[in-house]
Coordinates of C-alpha atoms and ligand atoms in Angstrom, one line a residue:
M216 CA 0.2 0.1 0.0
G217 CA 1.4 3.5 -1.0
Q218 CA 1.4 6.3 1.4
P219 CA -1.5 7.6 3.1
L220 CA -3.2 10.8 1.7
H221 CA -4.9 14.1 2.4
L222 CA -7.4 14.6 0.0
T223 CA -8.3 18.7 0.5
G224 CA -10.9 21.0 -1.0
T225 CA -14.3 19.9 -2.3
I226 CA -14.7 16.0 -1.5
V227 CA -18.0 15.6 -3.8
V228 CA -19.8 12.7 -2.2
G229 CA -23.5 13.1 -3.6
D230 CA -26.1 15.6 -5.3
A231 CA -25.6 18.1 -2.5
A232 CA -23.1 16.4 -0.2
E233 CA -19.7 17.8 -0.4
L234 CA -16.9 17.5 2.6
D235 CA -13.5 19.9 3.3
E236 CA -11.3 16.7 3.9
C237 CA -10.8 13.0 4.1
W238 CA -8.2 10.9 4.0
V239 CA -7.1 7.2 2.1
V240 CA -5.4 4.6 4.4
D241 CA -4.5 1.5 3.0
G242 CA -6.5 1.5 -0.2
R243 CA -9.8 2.6 1.9
L244 CA -11.2 6.4 2.7
T245 CA -11.4 7.5 6.2
L246 CA -12.7 10.3 7.7
E247 CA -10.0 9.6 10.5
P248 CA -6.7 11.4 10.2
P249 CA -4.2 8.6 10.4
A250 CA -0.9 8.7 12.6
E251 CA 1.6 8.5 10.2
P252 CA 2.6 11.2 7.2
V253 CA 0.4 11.7 4.7
R254 CA 0.8 12.5 0.9
E255 CA -1.4 16.3 0.3
V256 CA -3.9 16.4 -2.4
E257 CA -6.2 19.4 -3.2
G258 CA -8.8 19.8 -6.1
W259 CA -12.5 19.0 -6.5
V260 CA -12.5 15.6 -5.7
L261 CA -14.9 12.5 -7.3
P262 CA -15.9 9.2 -6.6
G263 CA -14.5 7.5 -9.7
L264 CA -16.1 7.6 -13.1
V265 CA -18.6 4.9 -14.3
D266 CA -18.2 3.6 -17.5
V267 CA -21.3 1.3 -18.3
H268 CA -21.1 0.6 -22.1
C269 CA -17.5 -0.3 -22.2
H270 CA -15.6 -3.4 -24.1
I271 CA -12.5 -4.2 -22.5
G272 CA -11.2 -6.8 -24.4
L273 CA -12.8 -5.9 -28.0
G274 CA -11.1 -4.4 -31.1
P275 CA -12.3 -3.3 -34.8
E276 CA -11.6 -7.2 -35.8
G277 CA -13.0 -8.4 -32.5
A278 CA -11.1 -10.1 -29.1
V279 CA -7.9 -8.5 -28.9
S280 CA -5.0 -9.8 -27.2
V281 CA -4.5 -9.7 -23.4
E282 CA -1.8 -7.2 -23.5
E283 CA -4.1 -5.0 -25.8
A284 CA -7.1 -5.5 -23.6
E285 CA -4.7 -4.5 -20.8
V286 CA -3.4 -1.0 -22.7
Q287 CA -7.3 -0.3 -23.6
A288 CA -7.9 -0.8 -19.4
K289 CA -5.0 1.6 -18.9
A290 CA -6.5 4.1 -20.9
D291 CA -9.5 4.1 -19.1
R292 CA -8.1 4.4 -15.6
E293 CA -6.1 7.3 -16.9
A294 CA -9.2 8.9 -18.3
G295 CA -10.6 9.1 -14.2
T296 CA -12.7 5.9 -15.2
L297 CA -12.6 3.5 -12.3
L298 CA -15.7 1.0 -12.4
V299 CA -16.7 -0.7 -15.9
R300 CA -19.5 -2.3 -16.1
D301 CA -19.2 -3.9 -19.5
A302 CA -21.2 -4.5 -22.5
G303 CA -19.8 -7.2 -23.3
S304 CA -16.6 -9.0 -24.2
P305 CA -15.7 -12.0 -26.7
Q306 CA -12.2 -12.0 -24.6
D307 CA -12.3 -13.9 -21.2
N308 CA -11.6 -10.6 -19.2
R309 CA -11.8 -12.2 -16.4
W310 CA -8.5 -11.9 -15.2
V311 CA -8.8 -7.5 -15.2
Q312 CA -10.6 -8.2 -12.0
Q313 CA -7.1 -10.2 -10.4
R314 CA -5.2 -6.9 -10.9
S315 CA -5.5 -4.0 -8.6
D316 CA -4.0 -1.2 -10.8
L317 CA -7.0 -2.2 -13.5
P318 CA -10.6 -0.3 -13.3
R319 CA -13.4 -2.6 -11.6
L320 CA -14.8 -4.4 -13.5
I321 CA -18.6 -5.8 -13.9
R322 CA -18.7 -8.5 -16.5
A323 CA -21.6 -9.1 -18.7
G324 CA -19.9 -12.0 -20.3
H325 CA -20.1 -12.3 -23.9
H326 CA -23.1 -10.5 -25.3
L327 CA -25.3 -12.2 -27.7
A328 CA -26.5 -12.2 -31.5
R329 CA -26.4 -13.9 -34.8
P330 CA -24.8 -14.6 -37.3
K331 CA -24.9 -11.6 -40.3
R332 CA -27.2 -9.8 -37.9
Y333 CA -24.3 -8.1 -35.8
L334 CA -20.7 -6.7 -36.6
R335 CA -18.8 -10.0 -37.2
H336 CA -16.7 -11.4 -34.3
Y337 CA -17.9 -9.2 -31.5
G338 CA -20.7 -11.1 -30.4
R339 CA -21.7 -14.9 -29.4
E340 CA -24.0 -15.9 -32.4
L341 CA -26.8 -18.1 -31.9
D342 CA -27.4 -20.2 -35.2
D343 CA -30.8 -20.6 -33.8
V344 CA -32.8 -18.0 -31.7
A345 CA -34.6 -20.9 -29.7
Q346 CA -31.1 -21.1 -27.9
L347 CA -31.2 -18.0 -26.7
P348 CA -32.9 -18.9 -23.1
Q349 CA -30.4 -20.9 -22.5
A350 CA -27.5 -18.8 -23.8
M351 CA -28.4 -16.0 -21.3
A352 CA -28.7 -17.8 -18.5
E353 CA -25.1 -19.4 -19.3
E354 CA -23.9 -16.0 -20.0
A355 CA -25.5 -14.9 -16.6
A356 CA -23.7 -17.6 -15.2
S357 CA -20.0 -16.3 -16.5
G358 CA -21.0 -12.2 -15.4
D359 CA -21.3 -10.3 -12.6
G360 CA -24.9 -10.3 -12.3
W361 CA -25.7 -8.4 -15.8
V362 CA -26.4 -10.0 -19.2
K363 CA -26.0 -8.1 -22.5
V364 CA -28.5 -8.8 -25.2
V365 CA -28.3 -7.1 -29.0
A366 CA -31.8 -6.9 -29.9
D367 CA -32.1 -5.3 -33.0
W368 CA -29.8 -4.9 -36.3
I369 CA -29.9 -4.6 -40.1
D370 CA -31.8 -7.7 -41.8
R371 CA -29.9 -7.5 -45.0
S372 CA -32.0 -10.2 -46.7
E373 CA -35.1 -7.8 -47.5
G374 CA -32.8 -6.0 -50.5
A375 CA -33.4 -2.3 -51.0
D376 CA -36.2 -3.1 -47.9
S377 CA -33.5 -4.1 -45.9
D378 CA -33.9 -2.0 -42.5
L379 CA -33.3 -2.3 -38.6
R380 CA -35.5 -5.8 -37.4
P381 CA -35.4 -7.5 -34.1
L382 CA -33.0 -10.2 -33.8
W383 CA -35.6 -12.5 -31.6
P384 CA -39.1 -13.2 -31.8
A385 CA -40.6 -11.6 -28.8
D386 CA -42.0 -14.7 -26.9
I387 CA -38.1 -15.8 -26.6
L388 CA -36.8 -12.4 -25.8
A389 CA -39.1 -12.6 -23.2
E390 CA -38.0 -16.3 -22.1
G391 CA -34.5 -15.1 -22.4
I392 CA -34.9 -12.3 -19.9
A393 CA -36.8 -14.4 -17.4
A394 CA -34.0 -16.8 -18.0
A395 CA -31.6 -14.5 -17.1
H396 CA -33.3 -12.6 -14.2
E397 CA -33.8 -16.6 -12.6
A398 CA -30.2 -16.5 -12.8
G399 CA -30.0 -13.5 -10.9
A400 CA -28.3 -11.3 -13.3
K401 CA -29.9 -8.1 -15.0
V402 CA -29.8 -7.6 -18.5
T403 CA -29.4 -4.5 -21.2
A404 CA -29.7 -4.6 -24.4
H405 CA -28.3 -3.1 -27.8
A406 CA -31.9 -0.9 -29.3
F407 CA -31.0 1.2 -31.8
S408 CA -35.1 1.0 -33.4
R409 CA -38.3 1.5 -32.4
E410 CA -40.0 -1.4 -32.6
V411 CA -37.9 -3.5 -30.6
V412 CA -38.7 -1.2 -27.7
D413 CA -41.7 -2.2 -26.9
D414 CA -40.7 -5.8 -26.9
L415 CA -37.9 -5.0 -24.3
L416 CA -40.0 -3.2 -21.7
D417 CA -42.8 -5.8 -21.7
A418 CA -40.4 -8.5 -21.2
G419 CA -39.0 -6.6 -18.2
I420 CA -35.5 -5.2 -19.7
D421 CA -33.2 -3.6 -16.7
G422 CA -31.4 -1.5 -19.2
I423 CA -31.2 -0.3 -22.9
E424 CA -28.5 0.9 -24.7
H425 CA -28.4 3.6 -27.3
G426 CA -32.3 3.9 -27.0
T427 CA -32.0 6.2 -30.4
G428 CA -35.5 4.7 -31.7
M429 CA -37.5 5.4 -28.2
T430 CA -40.7 7.2 -28.9
A431 CA -41.9 9.8 -26.2
D432 CA -44.6 6.9 -24.8
H433 CA -41.6 4.6 -24.5
I434 CA -39.2 7.0 -23.0
A435 CA -42.0 8.1 -20.4
E436 CA -42.6 4.3 -19.8
A437 CA -38.6 3.9 -19.1
A438 CA -38.7 6.8 -16.7
R439 CA -41.7 5.4 -14.4
R440 CA -40.4 1.9 -14.7
R441 CA -36.9 3.5 -13.3
V442 CA -35.1 1.6 -16.5
P443 CA -31.5 3.2 -17.1
V444 CA -31.0 4.6 -20.6
T445 CA -27.0 4.9 -22.1
P446 CA -27.3 7.3 -24.6
T447 CA -23.4 6.3 -26.2
L448 CA -23.6 10.1 -28.4
L449 CA -20.1 9.2 -29.0
Q450 CA -21.3 6.0 -31.3
V451 CA -24.3 7.8 -32.6
A452 CA -22.2 10.0 -34.1
H453 CA -21.3 7.5 -36.5
F454 CA -24.9 6.9 -37.4
A455 CA -24.5 9.1 -40.4
D456 CA -21.0 6.9 -41.6
F457 CA -23.3 3.8 -41.6
A458 CA -26.1 5.5 -43.4
E459 CA -23.3 6.6 -46.2
Q460 CA -21.8 2.8 -46.1
A461 CA -24.8 1.3 -46.8
G462 CA -26.0 4.1 -49.4
S463 CA -28.2 3.2 -52.3
K464 CA -27.8 -0.9 -51.6
Y465 CA -30.0 0.1 -48.3
P466 CA -31.7 3.3 -48.5
V467 CA -34.5 2.6 -46.0
Y468 CA -32.4 1.8 -43.6
A469 CA -30.1 4.4 -44.3
A470 CA -32.8 7.0 -44.3
R471 CA -33.4 5.7 -40.6
M472 CA -30.2 5.9 -39.4
R473 CA -29.3 9.6 -40.7
A474 CA -32.8 11.1 -39.3
M475 CA -31.8 9.0 -35.9
H476 CA -28.5 11.2 -36.0
E477 CA -30.3 14.5 -37.3
R478 CA -32.1 14.3 -33.5
R479 CA -29.5 12.3 -31.8
Y480 CA -29.4 15.2 -28.9
E481 CA -32.8 16.2 -29.1
Q482 CA -33.5 12.4 -28.0
V483 CA -30.9 12.6 -25.2
R484 CA -32.4 15.8 -24.0
A485 CA -35.9 13.9 -24.4
F486 CA -34.7 11.2 -21.8
H487 CA -33.3 13.9 -19.5
E488 CA -36.5 15.8 -19.2
A489 CA -39.2 12.8 -18.8
G490 CA -36.5 11.5 -15.7
V491 CA -35.3 8.7 -17.3
P492 CA -32.5 7.4 -15.0
L493 CA -29.0 7.9 -17.1
L494 CA -26.4 5.8 -17.3
M495 CA -23.1 6.9 -18.8
G496 CA -21.3 4.8 -21.5
S497 CA -18.5 5.3 -23.7
D498 CA -18.9 2.3 -26.3
A499 CA -14.8 2.0 -26.0
G500 CA -13.7 -0.9 -28.1
G501 CA -14.2 -1.5 -31.5
T502 CA -13.8 1.6 -33.0
I503 CA -14.2 3.9 -29.7
A504 CA -10.8 4.3 -29.1
H505 CA -10.6 3.2 -24.6
G506 CA -10.1 6.5 -22.3
S507 CA -12.9 7.8 -24.1
L508 CA -15.7 8.7 -21.4
P509 CA -14.9 12.4 -20.9
A510 CA -15.5 12.8 -24.8
E511 CA -19.5 11.4 -24.6
L512 CA -19.9 13.3 -21.4
A513 CA -19.3 16.3 -23.1
E514 CA -21.7 14.9 -26.2
V515 CA -24.4 14.4 -23.3
V516 CA -23.4 17.9 -22.1
R517 CA -23.9 19.2 -25.4
A518 CA -27.1 17.7 -26.1
G519 CA -28.7 20.0 -23.5
V520 CA -28.6 17.7 -20.3
P521 CA -27.4 20.2 -17.0
V522 CA -23.8 19.4 -16.8
H523 CA -24.6 18.7 -13.4
D524 CA -26.6 16.0 -14.0
V525 CA -24.1 14.1 -16.3
V526 CA -21.6 14.3 -14.1
A527 CA -23.7 12.5 -11.3
A528 CA -24.4 10.2 -13.8
A529 CA -20.5 9.6 -14.8
S530 CA -20.1 9.5 -10.9
W531 CA -21.7 9.0 -7.9
R532 CA -25.4 8.3 -9.1
G533 CA -24.0 5.8 -11.4
R534 CA -22.3 3.9 -8.6
D535 CA -24.9 3.7 -6.9
L536 CA -27.0 2.4 -9.6
L537 CA -24.7 -0.2 -10.0
G538 CA -24.7 -0.7 -6.1
V539 CA -21.1 0.0 -5.9
P540 CA -20.3 2.6 -2.9
G541 CA -18.7 6.2 -3.6
I542 CA -16.9 8.1 -1.2
H543 CA -18.3 6.5 2.1
E544 CA -16.0 5.6 5.8
G545 CA -14.5 2.5 4.6
A546 CA -15.5 2.1 0.7
G547 CA -12.5 1.1 -1.3
A548 CA -10.8 4.6 -2.3
D549 CA -11.6 4.9 -6.2
V550 CA -11.6 8.9 -6.6
V551 CA -10.4 11.4 -9.4
V552 CA -8.9 14.9 -8.7
Y553 CA -9.4 17.5 -10.8
A554 CA -8.4 21.1 -10.5
E555 CA -11.6 22.7 -11.8
D556 CA -14.9 22.0 -10.6
P557 CA -16.4 19.5 -13.6
R558 CA -19.9 20.1 -12.1
E559 CA -19.6 23.9 -13.7
D560 CA -17.6 22.9 -16.7
V561 CA -17.5 19.5 -18.2
S562 CA -14.4 19.7 -19.9
A563 CA -12.2 19.6 -16.5
L564 CA -12.4 15.8 -16.8
A565 CA -10.5 15.3 -19.8
R566 CA -8.0 17.2 -17.6
P567 CA -7.7 14.6 -14.4
R568 CA -5.0 16.1 -11.8
A569 CA -4.6 13.0 -9.5
V570 CA -6.1 9.2 -10.2
V571 CA -6.5 7.1 -6.9
L572 CA -7.4 3.4 -7.6
R573 CA -7.8 1.3 -4.5
G574 CA -5.8 3.7 -2.3
E575 CA -3.2 4.2 -5.1
L576 CA -2.4 7.3 -6.7
Y577 CA -1.6 7.3 -10.5
Ligands
LIG19 ZN1 -21.3 -1.5 -27.4

């Protein structure tokens, strides 16, 4: 264990809770000053950032090496992301949890998809949709309380009419979600389209990723049921490119992706205004770089969500939603220190002064 730390300045505990100082001793936060000499760290101190849509072990071509995944996890740590709920990884990334220098990781196992109905080499592809319930129970058993399912993607079998379509019949999806729940896991789903959201809400989904096709009714229902949505604006920014690539071959799909791209900020503002619990996710891995969470948060602020709420969602509120303590007596010392107050200026998140993970100063 490193030298004890004395954290001073503004310690942000929650929405309206602050402290002037606290200490880090033996990897834990405490309000009791230690007897031994301390190292001073001053600034705005926040509970470590949470990235709930982050694929450690995934690269543009699918699974990466352990060495590459380590580089990814360290990039997340340097950006202040100290807690990751992954959104599925083709690499068995359990080893990350044995490493005290890498962010805490809540695994969702391998995300579930179908052949030709998702990005190649990313998901666990089921040949037969009827395998979904069994597969969801298996991923529930191999993960840490979350299962990720790809609920919609383009179906290219319809020629020029090809469009986003659900991957799973509604009854099988419902059986799958029930199987995961029975195994003690929550389920979050990749959902770009409008059509799939009713199936998900009806089946008792626990989280929605992207949510670009949610209607005002869906948004109101998600708010009522407290189903968190992860906007992933860095990913949605690519929808215009997806439309471009689909070009004249898939014009229906291209038009839909373009329209969702154009109203992406409006959509995220609607989530916030309706009171949907927001979780923040960079969607790093694949094509987006690890360590991008501060850039994602800046996008959510640009969309019109108040900066305080964005920072809260990525810090204490996000931790709370995942059941992981923030700044508390005796909690693991995972904090990020900034020279300016990120609750006032989101760009401060891009410049952490210090990162403290399990009491170790980086
Ligand atoms: Zn993703």
